[in-house]
Amino acid sequence: MVTKAPPRSASAAHRALRLLLAAGVTAVSLVAVPGTAAAEDEKSAGNTLTVAVSQSIDSLSPFLAQKLTSTSIHRLAYEYLTNYDAKDARTIPGLATAWTPSADKLTWTYTIRENSTWSDGKPATAEDAAWTFNKMMTDPNAATANGSFTANFAQVTAPDAKTLVIRLKKPQATMTALDVPIVPKHVWEKVGDFSKFNNDKQFPIVGNGPFVITDFKVDQYIKLKPNKTFWRGAPKFDELVFKYYKDGDAAVAALQKGEVSFVPNLTPAQAAALGTQKNIKVNDAPGRRFYALATNPGAKAQDGKAFGNGHKALLDPEVRKALFLAVDRTTLVDKVFQGHAVEGEGYIPPRFGSYFWKPETGQKRAYDPAEAAKVLDAAGYRKNADGKRVGKDGRPLDFRILCHATDPNDKAVGKYLQEWWGELGVGLKVECLDSVSDPWVKGDYDLAFDGWSVNPDPDYVLSIHTCGTLPETPKDSGATDNFICDRPFDGLYAQQAVEYDAAKRADLVKRMQSRLYDTGYMNIMAYPNALEAYRTDQIKSITTMPEAGGNLWGQDGYWSWWSAVPAASASEGESSGSSTNIWLILGPAAIVLVAVGVWTARRRRSTADDRE
């Protein structure tokens, strides 16, 4: 949390000293009384910015991490070649200060900045970047999270410390948006099995971003300290803590009590309540995420072997079509999100205007339960005497849906789906789990509540639905979202990946969304707003992205936490609310200033353990 330091008795003491010296006193002694540890702790606590999170860390390895919380932390700990401007998300320098393609755009040369150092003091060089990419190209386990970026790389070299050269097999449109954390070669070359190394045992973790990861406890917290040598300038808070809260109401209560500084992913009711409270600011901005239903299209690996226990009826496109015709998106936006969302249609949120797509009138699947019933009837799924839909094999259409126990939206939407689909004769069991990862990866689900944050360049979030991201075998894990493997979609993906013309590429991306919509494997229900809140008595200022009405949590960069300025903690002249007392003891030759507690500038930063 941001601990607002108690008004320092030093200020009052200095004023007293000035008066006494003016009166002719020439000797002053400062005496600290022992046995006052509690007062010292309260007085000397530094500025800590604590962010409440509800999502578990899947890995602290940049080669494995895919969850938003994990990737957001990696943006803080490691530099990428390029970054996104906070104002408008245009590409700006990161670890690379410049980049130049060859005439045929098959060779890209990056100039690596000279003023970036790893947190252990060693310089960050082109060799680190080359090693990172080459590792991803040669070790499938190192390509788990971001392999789509390097799949088209033919060769990566570092002719010298400041020059990185990437040679491509064919043109690649993402060369100024390679969202890959660059890691220090001298640390990571010692790692053996990249599939098992989670980078969570030895701290501090060496990085070159604005923060250094210093501690981590699973589903408790992750702590970071400012990187004092960060080339753009060190962050202004003494410590950044991401603290895990399983329950959203508990996180909100912690914000109200000042135990945390910031809470994302608020419900409309929570946002409304917080908006009326002193020292709390609610941010309501267009989001970069989509909220969706994902079906299990028949989990399989690249070796062709099927696995999991998904309901076979969902392999029928008519069943998927009927289910989605029985989803009232307007009601969900009005009742669940209470207007703090936009009705979902295409895969890319409207915030990304050039890529945003909407279905044509004849293509759109609007809420029509009567039509849904007709579709199921025609497909052979008729109601039995009990009103249940059954297939030709006699198996009822009873589905399970994976629900995140920490997300109240999942639970609320689940109740609506049970009602709407129940009227259709389709059963639905809502299975809310603290972590849905295990059954999801194993393919042990029928449907799931799904959502991803979309980057300014949509390549990655599109890539997770390509055949190449399926796991190599059922025992492996891939970068796939929900096991979609659709060859027409793959063909469009391959075309957009090599298209440098912005307008033509945007058209291909829209065609990909159209294909995804028609297959019915994904049903985009809403684009939720970023509903979040922070304490203004702890955070004086902070940068949203985009700067005009953007979000704070989950940015495409490190701007929010890097830019955050602590609220004024103890300006001289403030009245003291502290229990620290100042005693002036007058003697014949000297004045002894005795403080209950120590008022020196030395500060001990508060930790998560202190607050529990």
Tab-separated table of C-alpha atoms in Angstrom, residues 61-66 131-153 179-181 188 193-195 302 460 463-464 468-472 477-480:
chain	number	residue	atom	x	y	z
A	61	SER	CA	9.195	-16.832	-16.725
A	62	PRO	CA	8.622	-14.517	-19.713
A	63	PHE	CA	8.838	-17.633	-21.897
A	64	LEU	CA	5.803	-19.239	-20.236
A	65	ALA	CA	3.602	-16.477	-18.828
A	66	GLN	CA	0.347	-15.682	-20.626
A	131	TRP	CA	20.017	-14.943	-27.425
A	132	THR	CA	16.379	-14.415	-26.334
A	133	PHE	CA	15.054	-14.788	-29.867
A	134	ASN	CA	17.349	-17.668	-30.781
A	135	LYS	CA	16.285	-19.563	-27.678
A	136	MET	CA	12.655	-19.180	-28.706
A	137	MET	CA	13.517	-20.340	-32.234
A	138	THR	CA	15.365	-23.472	-31.134
A	139	ASP	CA	13.535	-24.596	-27.970
A	140	PRO	CA	9.762	-25.171	-28.290
A	141	ASN	CA	9.387	-24.815	-24.526
A	142	ALA	CA	10.838	-21.299	-24.721
A	143	ALA	CA	8.293	-20.433	-27.422
A	144	THR	CA	5.253	-21.287	-25.311
A	145	ALA	CA	4.161	-17.726	-24.592
A	146	ASN	CA	5.397	-15.687	-27.555
A	147	GLY	CA	6.460	-18.160	-30.202
A	148	SER	CA	4.229	-16.603	-32.856
A	149	PHE	CA	6.587	-13.634	-33.052
A	150	THR	CA	9.649	-15.702	-33.946
A	151	ALA	CA	8.090	-18.509	-36.026
A	152	ASN	CA	9.001	-16.622	-39.213
A	153	PHE	CA	12.555	-15.731	-38.141
A	179	ASP	CA	5.982	-7.893	-27.653
A	180	VAL	CA	8.720	-10.146	-26.324
A	181	PRO	CA	10.557	-9.429	-23.042
A	188	TRP	CA	19.112	-17.396	-18.548
A	193	ASP	CA	14.331	-27.232	-18.858
A	194	PHE	CA	12.414	-24.117	-19.907
A	195	SER	CA	9.097	-25.919	-19.567
A	302	GLN	CA	-0.592	-31.192	-33.286
A	460	TYR	CA	-0.828	-12.108	-30.865
A	463	SER	CA	-2.459	-16.127	-33.261
A	464	ILE	CA	-3.828	-18.027	-30.262
A	468	GLY	CA	0.277	-23.959	-34.877
A	469	THR	CA	-0.422	-22.992	-31.261
A	470	LEU	CA	-1.961	-26.354	-30.375
A	471	PRO	CA	0.175	-28.403	-27.958
A	472	GLU	CA	2.583	-30.756	-29.687
A	477	SER	CA	0.864	-27.156	-23.214
A	478	GLY	CA	0.581	-24.813	-26.161
A	479	ALA	CA	-0.214	-21.155	-26.669
A	480	THR	CA	-3.716	-21.931	-27.926
